Amino acid sequence: MAHDMTPQWITDIIAVAPWLGAFCFAGFIIWKVGPVLRKWGRFLDRINGVPEDKKSGQKEIPGLFERMDRQDELLETIRHELFPNSGKSLRDAVDKQHKQLEDHLAQCPPPTTTINVNPPGGTP
């Protein structure tokens, strides 16, 4: 008898309530988890790289290992210039100039005049 007294719209809501609850729960999960998944997606794009897309104007983003390879090449170039090698590095050129200066100074006679920073009679 109690079933006959329940309005039809309440019975309809009771039948739809689990689906409505599941839909709301799924929306909540997407709302909360969506930004985290987008951040992870951007992170993975930075790790793996993104190819150039001319249609959308997206420039190529090199992956982590490509960027590290470029840095290794740059470091190798810097090392080549900093340490003596076959005469082509900056260090070799500086050493050559230093040796030429030392040889030139060794051939020059010592200076005949001296510079006295303290004037006679003391400072006024």
PDB file of N, CA and C in Angstrom, residues 17-96:
ATOM      1  N   ALA A  17      18.652   7.834 -10.158  1.00  0.00           N
ATOM      2  CA  ALA A  17      19.633   8.340  -9.197  1.00  0.00           C
ATOM      3  C   ALA A  17      21.005   7.681  -9.321  1.00  0.00           C
ATOM      4  N   PRO A  18      21.130   6.361  -9.448  1.00  0.00           N
ATOM      5  CA  PRO A  18      22.474   5.783  -9.577  1.00  0.00           C
ATOM      6  C   PRO A  18      23.209   6.293 -10.828  1.00  0.00           C
ATOM      7  N   TRP A  19      22.461   6.429 -11.942  1.00  0.00           N
ATOM      8  CA  TRP A  19      23.101   6.933 -13.162  1.00  0.00           C
ATOM      9  C   TRP A  19      23.486   8.401 -13.014  1.00  0.00           C
ATOM     10  N   LEU A  20      22.634   9.168 -12.376  1.00  0.00           N
ATOM     11  CA  LEU A  20      22.929  10.574 -12.145  1.00  0.00           C
ATOM     12  C   LEU A  20      24.128  10.727 -11.209  1.00  0.00           C
ATOM     13  N   GLY A  21      24.184   9.905 -10.176  1.00  0.00           N
ATOM     14  CA  GLY A  21      25.319   9.927  -9.253  1.00  0.00           C
ATOM     15  C   GLY A  21      26.616   9.539  -9.951  1.00  0.00           C
ATOM     16  N   ALA A  22      26.555   8.508 -10.790  1.00  0.00           N
ATOM     17  CA  ALA A  22      27.751   8.085 -11.522  1.00  0.00           C
ATOM     18  C   ALA A  22      28.211   9.184 -12.478  1.00  0.00           C
ATOM     19  N   PHE A  23      27.269   9.842 -13.141  1.00  0.00           N
ATOM     20  CA  PHE A  23      27.606  10.931 -14.057  1.00  0.00           C
ATOM     21  C   PHE A  23      28.257  12.092 -13.308  1.00  0.00           C
ATOM     22  N   CYS A  24      27.694  12.460 -12.161  1.00  0.00           N
ATOM     23  CA  CYS A  24      28.269  13.544 -11.352  1.00  0.00           C
ATOM     24  C   CYS A  24      29.650  13.164 -10.829  1.00  0.00           C
ATOM     25  N   PHE A  25      29.799  11.922 -10.402  1.00  0.00           N
ATOM     26  CA  PHE A  25      31.095  11.459  -9.911  1.00  0.00           C
ATOM     27  C   PHE A  25      32.138  11.491 -11.033  1.00  0.00           C
ATOM     28  N   ALA A  26      31.773  11.053 -12.227  1.00  0.00           N
ATOM     29  CA  ALA A  26      32.698  11.081 -13.368  1.00  0.00           C
ATOM     30  C   ALA A  26      33.079  12.524 -13.710  1.00  0.00           C
ATOM     31  N   GLY A  27      32.118  13.428 -13.670  1.00  0.00           N
ATOM     32  CA  GLY A  27      32.417  14.839 -13.917  1.00  0.00           C
ATOM     33  C   GLY A  27      33.366  15.409 -12.879  1.00  0.00           C
ATOM     34  N   PHE A  28      33.160  15.043 -11.624  1.00  0.00           N
ATOM     35  CA  PHE A  28      34.044  15.501 -10.552  1.00  0.00           C
ATOM     36  C   PHE A  28      35.461  14.973 -10.757  1.00  0.00           C
ATOM     37  N   ILE A  29      35.581  13.708 -11.106  1.00  0.00           N
ATOM     38  CA  ILE A  29      36.903  13.109 -11.327  1.00  0.00           C
ATOM     39  C   ILE A  29      37.607  13.809 -12.492  1.00  0.00           C
ATOM     40  N   ILE A  30      36.883  14.043 -13.578  1.00  0.00           N
ATOM     41  CA  ILE A  30      37.483  14.731 -14.732  1.00  0.00           C
ATOM     42  C   ILE A  30      37.890  16.147 -14.348  1.00  0.00           C
ATOM     43  N   TRP A  31      37.068  16.815 -13.555  1.00  0.00           N
ATOM     44  CA  TRP A  31      37.362  18.178 -13.128  1.00  0.00           C
ATOM     45  C   TRP A  31      38.630  18.226 -12.270  1.00  0.00           C
ATOM     46  N   LYS A  32      38.803  17.250 -11.379  1.00  0.00           N
ATOM     47  CA  LYS A  32      39.955  17.238 -10.486  1.00  0.00           C
ATOM     48  C   LYS A  32      41.199  16.635 -11.137  1.00  0.00           C
ATOM     49  N   VAL A  33      41.046  15.587 -11.917  1.00  0.00           N
ATOM     50  CA  VAL A  33      42.181  14.863 -12.475  1.00  0.00           C
ATOM     51  C   VAL A  33      42.632  15.474 -13.803  1.00  0.00           C
ATOM     52  N   GLY A  34      41.752  16.165 -14.501  1.00  0.00           N
ATOM     53  CA  GLY A  34      42.076  16.741 -15.807  1.00  0.00           C
ATOM     54  C   GLY A  34      43.308  17.632 -15.800  1.00  0.00           C
ATOM     55  N   PRO A  35      43.410  18.617 -14.900  1.00  0.00           N
ATOM     56  CA  PRO A  35      44.609  19.463 -14.883  1.00  0.00           C
ATOM     57  C   PRO A  35      45.889  18.681 -14.599  1.00  0.00           C
ATOM     58  N   VAL A  36      45.798  17.691 -13.740  1.00  0.00           N
ATOM     59  CA  VAL A  36      46.981  16.873 -13.440  1.00  0.00           C
ATOM     60  C   VAL A  36      47.410  16.103 -14.683  1.00  0.00           C
ATOM     61  N   LEU A  37      46.441  15.548 -15.401  1.00  0.00           N
ATOM     62  CA  LEU A  37      46.769  14.810 -16.621  1.00  0.00           C
ATOM     63  C   LEU A  37      47.336  15.738 -17.694  1.00  0.00           C
ATOM     64  N   ARG A  38      46.831  16.977 -17.776  1.00  0.00           N
ATOM     65  CA  ARG A  38      47.386  17.927 -18.741  1.00  0.00           C
ATOM     66  C   ARG A  38      48.830  18.267 -18.393  1.00  0.00           C
ATOM     67  N   LYS A  39      49.116  18.457 -17.103  1.00  0.00           N
ATOM     68  CA  LYS A  39      50.492  18.744 -16.689  1.00  0.00           C
ATOM     69  C   LYS A  39      51.410  17.572 -17.017  1.00  0.00           C
ATOM     70  N   TRP A  40      50.948  16.371 -16.766  1.00  0.00           N
ATOM     71  CA  TRP A  40      51.749  15.190 -17.103  1.00  0.00           C
ATOM     72  C   TRP A  40      51.952  15.097 -18.607  1.00  0.00           C
ATOM     73  N   GLY A  41      50.943  15.445 -19.369  1.00  0.00           N
ATOM     74  CA  GLY A  41      51.075  15.431 -20.825  1.00  0.00           C
ATOM     75  C   GLY A  41      52.127  16.419 -21.302  1.00  0.00           C
ATOM     76  N   ARG A  42      52.124  17.634 -20.725  1.00  0.00           N
ATOM     77  CA  ARG A  42      53.142  18.624 -21.092  1.00  0.00           C
ATOM     78  C   ARG A  42      54.527  18.154 -20.672  1.00  0.00           C
ATOM     79  N   PHE A  43      54.615  17.524 -19.498  1.00  0.00           N
ATOM     80  CA  PHE A  43      55.899  16.997 -19.034  1.00  0.00           C
ATOM     81  C   PHE A  43      56.421  15.926 -19.990  1.00  0.00           C
ATOM     82  N   LEU A  44      55.551  15.021 -20.391  1.00  0.00           N
ATOM     83  CA  LEU A  44      55.973  13.968 -21.317  1.00  0.00           C
ATOM     84  C   LEU A  44      56.329  14.540 -22.685  1.00  0.00           C
ATOM     85  N   ASP A  45      55.640  15.603 -23.107  1.00  0.00           N
ATOM     86  CA  ASP A  45      56.015  16.263 -24.357  1.00  0.00           C
ATOM     87  C   ASP A  45      57.415  16.849 -24.259  1.00  0.00           C
ATOM     88  N   ARG A  46      57.764  17.401 -23.120  1.00  0.00           N
ATOM     89  CA  ARG A  46      59.111  17.949 -22.926  1.00  0.00           C
ATOM     90  C   ARG A  46      60.157  16.838 -22.915  1.00  0.00           C
ATOM     91  N   ILE A  47      59.819  15.695 -22.380  1.00  0.00           N
ATOM     92  CA  ILE A  47      60.767  14.576 -22.344  1.00  0.00           C
ATOM     93  C   ILE A  47      60.929  13.975 -23.740  1.00  0.00           C
ATOM     94  N   ASN A  48      59.833  13.708 -24.418  1.00  0.00           N
ATOM     95  CA  ASN A  48      59.870  13.022 -25.709  1.00  0.00           C
ATOM     96  C   ASN A  48      60.076  13.962 -26.882  1.00  0.00           C
ATOM     97  N   GLY A  49      59.675  15.213 -26.750  1.00  0.00           N
ATOM     98  CA  GLY A  49      59.765  16.160 -27.851  1.00  0.00           C
ATOM     99  C   GLY A  49      58.471  16.190 -28.642  1.00  0.00           C
ATOM    100  N   VAL A  50      58.286  17.276 -29.369  1.00  0.00           N
ATOM    101  CA  VAL A  50      57.092  17.453 -30.190  1.00  0.00           C
ATOM    102  C   VAL A  50      57.554  17.844 -31.589  1.00  0.00           C
ATOM    103  N   PRO A  51      57.105  17.138 -32.622  1.00  0.00           N
ATOM    104  CA  PRO A  51      57.512  17.514 -33.976  1.00  0.00           C
ATOM    105  C   PRO A  51      56.830  18.813 -34.416  1.00  0.00           C
ATOM    106  N   GLU A  52      57.401  19.447 -35.416  1.00  0.00           N
ATOM    107  CA  GLU A  52      56.831  20.685 -35.942  1.00  0.00           C
ATOM    108  C   GLU A  52      55.532  20.380 -36.678  1.00  0.00           C
ATOM    109  N   ASP A  53      54.536  21.224 -36.452  1.00  0.00           N
ATOM    110  CA  ASP A  53      53.259  21.083 -37.144  1.00  0.00           C
ATOM    111  C   ASP A  53      52.981  22.398 -37.863  1.00  0.00           C
ATOM    112  N   LYS A  54      53.154  22.403 -39.179  1.00  0.00           N
ATOM    113  CA  LYS A  54      53.004  23.641 -39.942  1.00  0.00           C
ATOM    114  C   LYS A  54      51.552  24.099 -40.015  1.00  0.00           C
ATOM    115  N   LYS A  55      50.620  23.174 -39.909  1.00  0.00           N
ATOM    116  CA  LYS A  55      49.205  23.554 -39.984  1.00  0.00           C
ATOM    117  C   LYS A  55      48.803  24.419 -38.797  1.00  0.00           C
ATOM    118  N   SER A  56      49.213  24.014 -37.604  1.00  0.00           N
ATOM    119  CA  SER A  56      48.828  24.764 -36.411  1.00  0.00           C
ATOM    120  C   SER A  56      49.864  25.820 -36.028  1.00  0.00           C
ATOM    121  N   GLY A  57      51.035  25.794 -36.671  1.00  0.00           N
ATOM    122  CA  GLY A  57      52.081  26.758 -36.335  1.00  0.00           C
ATOM    123  C   GLY A  57      52.926  26.334 -35.150  1.00  0.00           C
ATOM    124  N   GLN A  58      52.750  25.103 -34.696  1.00  0.00           N
ATOM    125  CA  GLN A  58      53.522  24.595 -33.556  1.00  0.00           C
ATOM    126  C   GLN A  58      54.971  24.383 -33.986  1.00  0.00           C
ATOM    127  N   LYS A  59      55.884  25.041 -33.296  1.00  0.00           N
ATOM    128  CA  LYS A  59      57.302  24.854 -33.584  1.00  0.00           C
ATOM    129  C   LYS A  59      57.765  23.539 -32.971  1.00  0.00           C
ATOM    130  N   GLU A  60      58.859  23.036 -33.499  1.00  0.00           N
ATOM    131  CA  GLU A  60      59.407  21.789 -32.964  1.00  0.00           C
ATOM    132  C   GLU A  60      59.959  22.035 -31.564  1.00  0.00           C
ATOM    133  N   ILE A  61      59.648  21.126 -30.667  1.00  0.00           N
ATOM    134  CA  ILE A  61      60.211  21.153 -29.322  1.00  0.00           C
ATOM    135  C   ILE A  61      61.096  19.921 -29.209  1.00  0.00           C
ATOM    136  N   PRO A  62      62.413  20.114 -29.116  1.00  0.00           N
ATOM    137  CA  PRO A  62      63.280  18.942 -29.028  1.00  0.00           C
ATOM    138  C   PRO A  62      63.077  18.227 -27.693  1.00  0.00           C
ATOM    139  N   GLY A  63      63.266  16.933 -27.712  1.00  0.00           N
ATOM    140  CA  GLY A  63      63.131  16.138 -26.500  1.00  0.00           C
ATOM    141  C   GLY A  63      64.324  16.324 -25.580  1.00  0.00           C
ATOM    142  N   LEU A  64      64.227  15.754 -24.408  1.00  0.00           N
ATOM    143  CA  LEU A  64      65.267  15.890 -23.392  1.00  0.00           C
ATOM    144  C   LEU A  64      66.608  15.382 -23.896  1.00  0.00           C
ATOM    145  N   PHE A  65      66.624  14.217 -24.511  1.00  0.00           N
ATOM    146  CA  PHE A  65      67.888  13.633 -24.930  1.00  0.00           C
ATOM    147  C   PHE A  65      68.484  14.389 -26.115  1.00  0.00           C
ATOM    148  N   GLU A  66      67.655  14.951 -26.978  1.00  0.00           N
ATOM    149  CA  GLU A  66      68.175  15.788 -28.064  1.00  0.00           C
ATOM    150  C   GLU A  66      68.845  17.036 -27.493  1.00  0.00           C
ATOM    151  N   ARG A  67      68.205  17.648 -26.502  1.00  0.00           N
ATOM    152  CA  ARG A  67      68.799  18.836 -25.888  1.00  0.00           C
ATOM    153  C   ARG A  67      70.092  18.493 -25.171  1.00  0.00           C
ATOM    154  N   MET A  68      70.130  17.347 -24.512  1.00  0.00           N
ATOM    155  CA  MET A  68      71.364  16.942 -23.831  1.00  0.00           C
ATOM    156  C   MET A  68      72.475  16.660 -24.837  1.00  0.00           C
ATOM    157  N   ASP A  69      72.141  16.077 -25.988  1.00  0.00           N
ATOM    158  CA  ASP A  69      73.146  15.846 -27.028  1.00  0.00           C
ATOM    159  C   ASP A  69      73.709  17.168 -27.542  1.00  0.00           C
ATOM    160  N   ARG A  70      72.841  18.165 -27.729  1.00  0.00           N
ATOM    161  CA  ARG A  70      73.313  19.484 -28.166  1.00  0.00           C
ATOM    162  C   ARG A  70      74.235  20.108 -27.123  1.00  0.00           C
ATOM    163  N   GLN A  71      73.884  19.957 -25.851  1.00  0.00           N
ATOM    164  CA  GLN A  71      74.734  20.504 -24.798  1.00  0.00           C
ATOM    165  C   GLN A  71      76.068  19.778 -24.746  1.00  0.00           C
ATOM    166  N   ASP A  72      76.065  18.474 -24.975  1.00  0.00           N
ATOM    167  CA  ASP A  72      77.320  17.727 -25.010  1.00  0.00           C
ATOM    168  C   ASP A  72      78.210  18.215 -26.147  1.00  0.00           C
ATOM    169  N   GLU A  73      77.613  18.479 -27.315  1.00  0.00           N
ATOM    170  CA  GLU A  73      78.388  19.004 -28.439  1.00  0.00           C
ATOM    171  C   GLU A  73      78.979  20.369 -28.097  1.00  0.00           C
ATOM    172  N   LEU A  74      78.182  21.217 -27.458  1.00  0.00           N
ATOM    173  CA  LEU A  74      78.660  22.540 -27.067  1.00  0.00           C
ATOM    174  C   LEU A  74      79.784  22.426 -26.044  1.00  0.00           C
ATOM    175  N   LEU A  75      79.636  21.541 -25.072  1.00  0.00           N
ATOM    176  CA  LEU A  75      80.688  21.348 -24.075  1.00  0.00           C
ATOM    177  C   LEU A  75      81.965  20.821 -24.713  1.00  0.00           C
ATOM    178  N   GLU A  76      81.833  19.959 -25.695  1.00  0.00           N
ATOM    179  CA  GLU A  76      83.016  19.444 -26.381  1.00  0.00           C
ATOM    180  C   GLU A  76      83.729  20.567 -27.127  1.00  0.00           C
ATOM    181  N   THR A  77      82.973  21.476 -27.724  1.00  0.00           N
ATOM    182  CA  THR A  77      83.579  22.631 -28.391  1.00  0.00           C
ATOM    183  C   THR A  77      84.316  23.505 -27.384  1.00  0.00           C
ATOM    184  N   ILE A  78      83.709  23.713 -26.224  1.00  0.00           N
ATOM    185  CA  ILE A  78      84.348  24.527 -25.184  1.00  0.00           C
ATOM    186  C   ILE A  78      85.610  23.838 -24.685  1.00  0.00           C
ATOM    187  N   ARG A  79      85.548  22.538 -24.455  1.00  0.00           N
ATOM    188  CA  ARG A  79      86.739  21.798 -24.012  1.00  0.00           C
ATOM    189  C   ARG A  79      87.852  21.899 -25.052  1.00  0.00           C
ATOM    190  N   HIS A  80      87.488  21.821 -26.319  1.00  0.00           N
ATOM    191  CA  HIS A  80      88.480  21.907 -27.386  1.00  0.00           C
ATOM    192  C   HIS A  80      89.211  23.251 -27.335  1.00  0.00           C
ATOM    193  N   GLU A  81      88.494  24.313 -26.988  1.00  0.00           N
ATOM    194  CA  GLU A  81      89.110  25.635 -26.942  1.00  0.00           C
ATOM    195  C   GLU A  81      89.898  25.870 -25.657  1.00  0.00           C
ATOM    196  N   LEU A  82      89.568  25.180 -24.587  1.00  0.00           N
ATOM    197  CA  LEU A  82      90.203  25.453 -23.291  1.00  0.00           C
ATOM    198  C   LEU A  82      91.492  24.686 -23.052  1.00  0.00           C
ATOM    199  N   PHE A  83      91.681  23.565 -23.699  1.00  0.00           N
ATOM    200  CA  PHE A  83      92.849  22.734 -23.434  1.00  0.00           C
ATOM    201  C   PHE A  83      93.759  22.703 -24.654  1.00  0.00           C
ATOM    202  N   PRO A  84      95.078  22.644 -24.425  1.00  0.00           N
ATOM    203  CA  PRO A  84      96.009  22.600 -25.561  1.00  0.00           C
ATOM    204  C   PRO A  84      95.769  21.356 -26.410  1.00  0.00           C
ATOM    205  N   ASN A  85      95.866  21.557 -27.730  1.00  0.00           N
ATOM    206  CA  ASN A  85      95.741  20.427 -28.644  1.00  0.00           C
ATOM    207  C   ASN A  85      96.618  20.691 -29.858  1.00  0.00           C
ATOM    208  N   SER A  86      96.136  20.514 -31.026  1.00  0.00           N
ATOM    209  CA  SER A  86      96.964  20.575 -32.234  1.00  0.00           C
ATOM    210  C   SER A  86      97.323  21.993 -32.675  1.00  0.00           C
ATOM    211  N   GLY A  87      97.089  22.987 -31.865  1.00  0.00           N
ATOM    212  CA  GLY A  87      97.424  24.356 -32.235  1.00  0.00           C
ATOM    213  C   GLY A  87      96.249  25.148 -32.759  1.00  0.00           C
ATOM    214  N   LYS A  88      95.073  24.581 -32.754  1.00  0.00           N
ATOM    215  CA  LYS A  88      93.905  25.260 -33.313  1.00  0.00           C
ATOM    216  C   LYS A  88      92.993  25.849 -32.236  1.00  0.00           C
ATOM    217  N   SER A  89      93.329  25.641 -30.985  1.00  0.00           N
ATOM    218  CA  SER A  89      92.434  26.103 -29.925  1.00  0.00           C
ATOM    219  C   SER A  89      92.827  27.493 -29.446  1.00  0.00           C
ATOM    220  N   LEU A  90      91.917  28.119 -28.739  1.00  0.00           N
ATOM    221  CA  LEU A  90      92.173  29.422 -28.144  1.00  0.00           C
ATOM    222  C   LEU A  90      93.310  29.323 -27.133  1.00  0.00           C
ATOM    223  N   ARG A  91      93.346  28.251 -26.397  1.00  0.00           N
ATOM    224  CA  ARG A  91      94.401  28.054 -25.398  1.00  0.00           C
ATOM    225  C   ARG A  91      95.779  28.006 -26.064  1.00  0.00           C
ATOM    226  N   ASP A  92      95.879  27.337 -27.207  1.00  0.00           N
ATOM    227  CA  ASP A  92      97.149  27.283 -27.926  1.00  0.00           C
ATOM    228  C   ASP A  92      97.569  28.675 -28.394  1.00  0.00           C
ATOM    229  N   ALA A  93      96.608  29.465 -28.869  1.00  0.00           N
ATOM    230  CA  ALA A  93      96.924  30.822 -29.323  1.00  0.00           C
ATOM    231  C   ALA A  93      97.393  31.688 -28.161  1.00  0.00           C
ATOM    232  N   VAL A  94      96.757  31.576 -27.010  1.00  0.00           N
ATOM    233  CA  VAL A  94      97.162  32.354 -25.833  1.00  0.00           C
ATOM    234  C   VAL A  94      98.544  31.917 -25.370  1.00  0.00           C
ATOM    235  N   ASP A  95      98.798  30.616 -25.338  1.00  0.00           N
ATOM    236  CA  ASP A  95     100.121  30.120 -24.937  1.00  0.00           C
ATOM    237  C   ASP A  95     101.203  30.611 -25.896  1.00  0.00           C
ATOM    238  N   LYS A  96     100.898  30.639 -27.187  1.00  0.00           N
ATOM    239  CA  LYS A  96     101.859  31.106 -28.187  1.00  0.00           C
ATOM    240  C   LYS A  96     102.180  32.584 -27.961  1.00  0.00           C
TER     241      LYS A  96
END
